[in-house]
Amino acid sequence: EPEVTQTPSHQVTQMGQEVILRCVPISNHLYFYWYRQILGQKVEFLVSFYNNEISEKSEIFDDQFSVERPDGSNFTLKIRSTKLEDSAMYFCASSVRTGGTEAFFGQGTRLTVV
Amino acid sequence: AQSVTQPDIHITVSEGASLELRCNYSYGATPYLFWYVQSPGQGLQLLLKYFSGDTLVQGIKGFEAEFKRSQSSFNLRKPSVHWSDAAEYFCAVGPPSNTGKLIFGQGTTLQVKP
């Protein structure tokens, strides 16, 4: 069964460092998303991406965040200068289209900023 | 404001007992509705979804959910819980135009007693 894969599963980084979280969406999917879940809080939408551009982003997705689809298979989330409050589980998701079908989620990357 | 409420943060049931997890939403129109499950160390797995039609929907692992428009609810049920059902359960809603941008509830942790 096709699945969304994320690497690494856990990343520890020092405050102020840049991190890149990687995702391989399901191959025939066209819409890609990042969510995050701070420990003990809700899963929150960060950004959606289609046709090589951001289609929607939340207030959380400020200038320190960026997304990219560098090739035909990967979808990345970059955090430029990490802060302690960026520590969270980050989920990648993808869907075939936007309406009438569900998003499939990866297993998440736990980011710990120290 | 759009929101999803799962009133029960933590539920414990005995193996073999029935289960109902509550979900209420606040949304401008009838959204698409989802239940996801997250086992420890795993990603978010879709249990079931409601887009339209029959308000009682069947999902994987013997779960079902009923959409009640008048109550803005989408409660998840299972007639007989198995120990392997212990996990965290998330209710989510999304606009029909964009099922990738989801609003999640805070989750309900299910513990199953032998």
XYZ file of C-alpha atoms in Angstrom:
228
model
C 0.000 0.000 0.000
C 1.439 3.388 -0.924
C 2.386 5.594 1.976
C 3.861 8.946 2.846
C 7.349 8.600 4.280
C 9.173 11.136 6.408
C 12.813 11.380 7.382
C 14.301 11.554 9.892
C 11.942 10.146 12.477
C 13.629 12.202 15.182
C 15.927 15.204 14.896
C 17.662 17.137 17.625
C 19.047 20.537 16.764
C 20.499 23.511 18.565
C 18.562 26.728 18.815
C 19.348 29.015 15.893
C 20.275 26.207 13.540
C 18.519 25.481 10.275
C 16.691 22.194 9.846
C 15.172 20.518 6.837
C 12.457 17.943 7.303
C 11.921 15.644 4.384
C 8.866 13.910 3.037
C 8.161 11.638 0.113
C 4.450 11.937 -0.716
C 2.466 9.235 -2.473
C 3.570 9.216 -6.083
C 0.370 10.213 -7.881
C -0.638 12.834 -5.349
C -0.629 16.466 -6.347
C -1.344 18.311 -3.091
C 1.054 18.406 -0.195
C 0.754 19.638 3.363
C 2.688 20.143 6.551
C 1.160 20.018 9.991
C 2.693 20.181 13.417
C 1.737 18.986 16.866
C 3.357 20.544 19.879
C 3.397 18.083 22.744
C 0.019 18.019 24.463
C -1.608 20.284 21.907
C -3.710 19.891 18.786
C -2.433 18.985 15.372
C -2.206 22.319 13.511
C -2.171 23.057 9.815
C 0.949 24.858 8.598
C 0.884 25.014 4.824
C -0.490 23.487 1.658
C 1.407 23.271 -1.616
C 0.264 22.639 -5.152
C 1.785 23.120 -8.567
C 5.067 24.252 -7.066
C 3.661 27.021 -4.995
C 2.068 27.595 -1.629
C -1.708 27.536 -1.951
C -2.501 28.327 1.661
C -0.635 28.907 4.896
C -1.520 29.486 8.504
C -0.432 32.253 10.835
C 2.158 29.876 12.264
C 3.919 29.636 8.909
C 5.974 32.812 9.167
C 9.128 33.886 7.364
C 11.308 31.371 9.155
C 9.466 28.537 7.434
C 9.686 27.560 3.788
C 8.633 24.606 1.697
C 10.017 23.222 -1.477
C 9.552 20.398 -3.888
C 13.144 20.125 -5.105
C 12.495 17.193 -7.422
C 9.644 14.994 -8.529
C 9.429 13.021 -5.327
C 10.519 14.999 -2.273
C 8.689 17.700 -0.358
C 10.644 19.548 2.297
C 9.979 21.891 5.180
C 12.820 24.189 6.161
C 12.997 26.064 9.412
C 15.664 28.730 9.043
C 16.588 29.571 12.603
C 15.016 27.184 15.035
C 13.582 28.305 18.347
C 12.779 26.258 21.408
C 9.082 26.609 20.639
C 9.565 24.901 17.284
C 9.956 21.622 19.144
C 7.066 19.513 17.930
C 6.043 16.540 15.830
C 5.840 17.577 12.191
C 3.548 15.645 9.882
C 3.632 15.640 6.136
C 0.491 14.728 4.201
C -0.559 14.406 0.599
C -3.752 14.006 -1.372
C -4.704 13.298 -4.936
C -6.826 16.413 -5.109
C -8.372 18.801 -2.657
C -12.066 17.999 -2.626
C -13.718 14.632 -2.146
C -10.713 12.684 -1.047
C -8.727 12.331 2.123
C -5.191 13.345 2.973
C -2.703 10.614 3.829
C -0.256 11.341 6.618
C 3.288 10.275 7.230
C 4.523 8.939 10.540
C 5.958 12.291 11.552
C 9.332 13.766 12.429
C 9.870 14.673 16.046
C 11.931 17.838 16.172
C 13.607 18.716 19.432
C 15.299 22.107 19.700
C 17.773 22.421 22.574
C -14.652 30.454 14.565
C -14.075 27.005 13.152
C -13.197 24.456 15.781
C -13.392 20.821 16.768
C -13.988 19.685 20.316
C -13.303 16.255 21.694
C -14.642 16.521 25.233
C -12.899 13.429 26.567
C -9.130 13.741 26.834
C -8.697 10.240 28.182
C -11.026 7.220 28.181
C -10.465 3.794 29.681
C -12.611 0.832 28.674
C -12.395 -2.871 29.285
C -11.556 -5.166 26.425
C -14.778 -6.348 24.813
C -16.759 -3.358 25.983
C -18.356 -0.879 23.619
C -16.778 2.470 22.888
C -18.003 5.881 21.909
C -15.688 8.832 21.364
C -17.347 12.197 21.068
C -16.641 14.902 18.551
C -18.412 18.218 18.106
C -17.557 20.823 15.567
C -18.252 24.437 14.854
C -18.211 25.292 11.184
C -19.930 27.671 8.785
C -21.296 24.963 6.544
C -21.352 21.183 6.610
C -17.715 20.211 6.459
C -16.098 16.985 5.483
C -15.509 14.944 8.635
C -12.755 12.522 9.537
C -11.505 10.309 12.298
C -7.806 9.505 12.465
C -5.971 7.174 14.815
C -2.391 7.475 15.989
C -0.655 4.551 17.632
C 2.570 5.222 19.547
C 5.392 6.003 17.143
C 3.070 5.881 14.167
C 1.560 8.453 11.866
C -2.060 9.453 11.555
C -4.125 6.700 9.980
C -7.545 7.437 8.551
C -10.268 5.385 10.214
C -13.245 6.753 8.315
C -14.633 9.806 6.619
C -17.939 11.473 5.864
C -18.415 13.511 2.757
C -22.133 13.167 2.009
C -24.969 10.646 1.824
C -25.639 8.052 4.501
C -24.905 9.634 7.864
C -23.677 6.361 9.350
C -20.278 5.573 7.922
C -18.236 2.440 8.316
C -14.495 2.486 8.638
C -11.564 0.195 9.128
C -10.953 -1.961 12.187
C -14.677 -2.271 12.936
C -15.221 1.406 13.668
C -18.234 3.432 12.613
C -19.300 7.027 13.061
C -22.570 8.859 12.805
C -22.929 12.378 11.498
C -25.684 14.334 13.224
C -26.147 17.685 11.574
C -28.558 18.978 14.212
C -26.013 18.336 16.950
C -22.910 19.212 14.919
C -21.489 15.921 16.036
C -19.553 13.063 14.492
C -19.127 10.456 17.221
C -16.978 7.407 16.726
C -18.187 4.016 17.925
C -17.043 0.458 18.159
C -19.194 -2.342 19.587
C -16.361 -4.380 21.091
C -12.951 -2.915 21.816
C -9.760 -4.905 21.366
C -6.528 -4.293 23.281
C -4.899 -3.231 20.007
C -7.318 -0.296 19.787
C -5.395 1.530 22.496
C -4.195 4.681 20.762
C -4.954 8.353 20.357
C -7.979 9.266 18.264
C -8.401 12.535 16.433
C -11.532 13.995 14.951
C -10.958 16.473 12.123
C -12.998 18.627 9.798
C -12.180 20.176 6.476
C -13.928 22.316 3.901
C -15.341 20.373 0.952
C -13.124 22.433 -1.327
C -9.919 21.458 0.421
C -9.812 18.242 2.391
C -6.110 18.647 3.000
C -6.494 21.666 5.225
C -7.929 20.076 8.311
C -8.875 21.372 11.716
C -8.194 18.798 14.385
C -9.628 18.197 17.795
C -7.231 17.831 20.686
C -7.481 14.075 20.623
C -8.789 11.362 22.929
C -6.408 8.821 24.372
C -7.984 5.405 24.634
C -6.694 2.948 27.184
C -7.970 -0.632 27.086
C -8.019 -2.710 30.258
C -7.584 -6.468 29.955
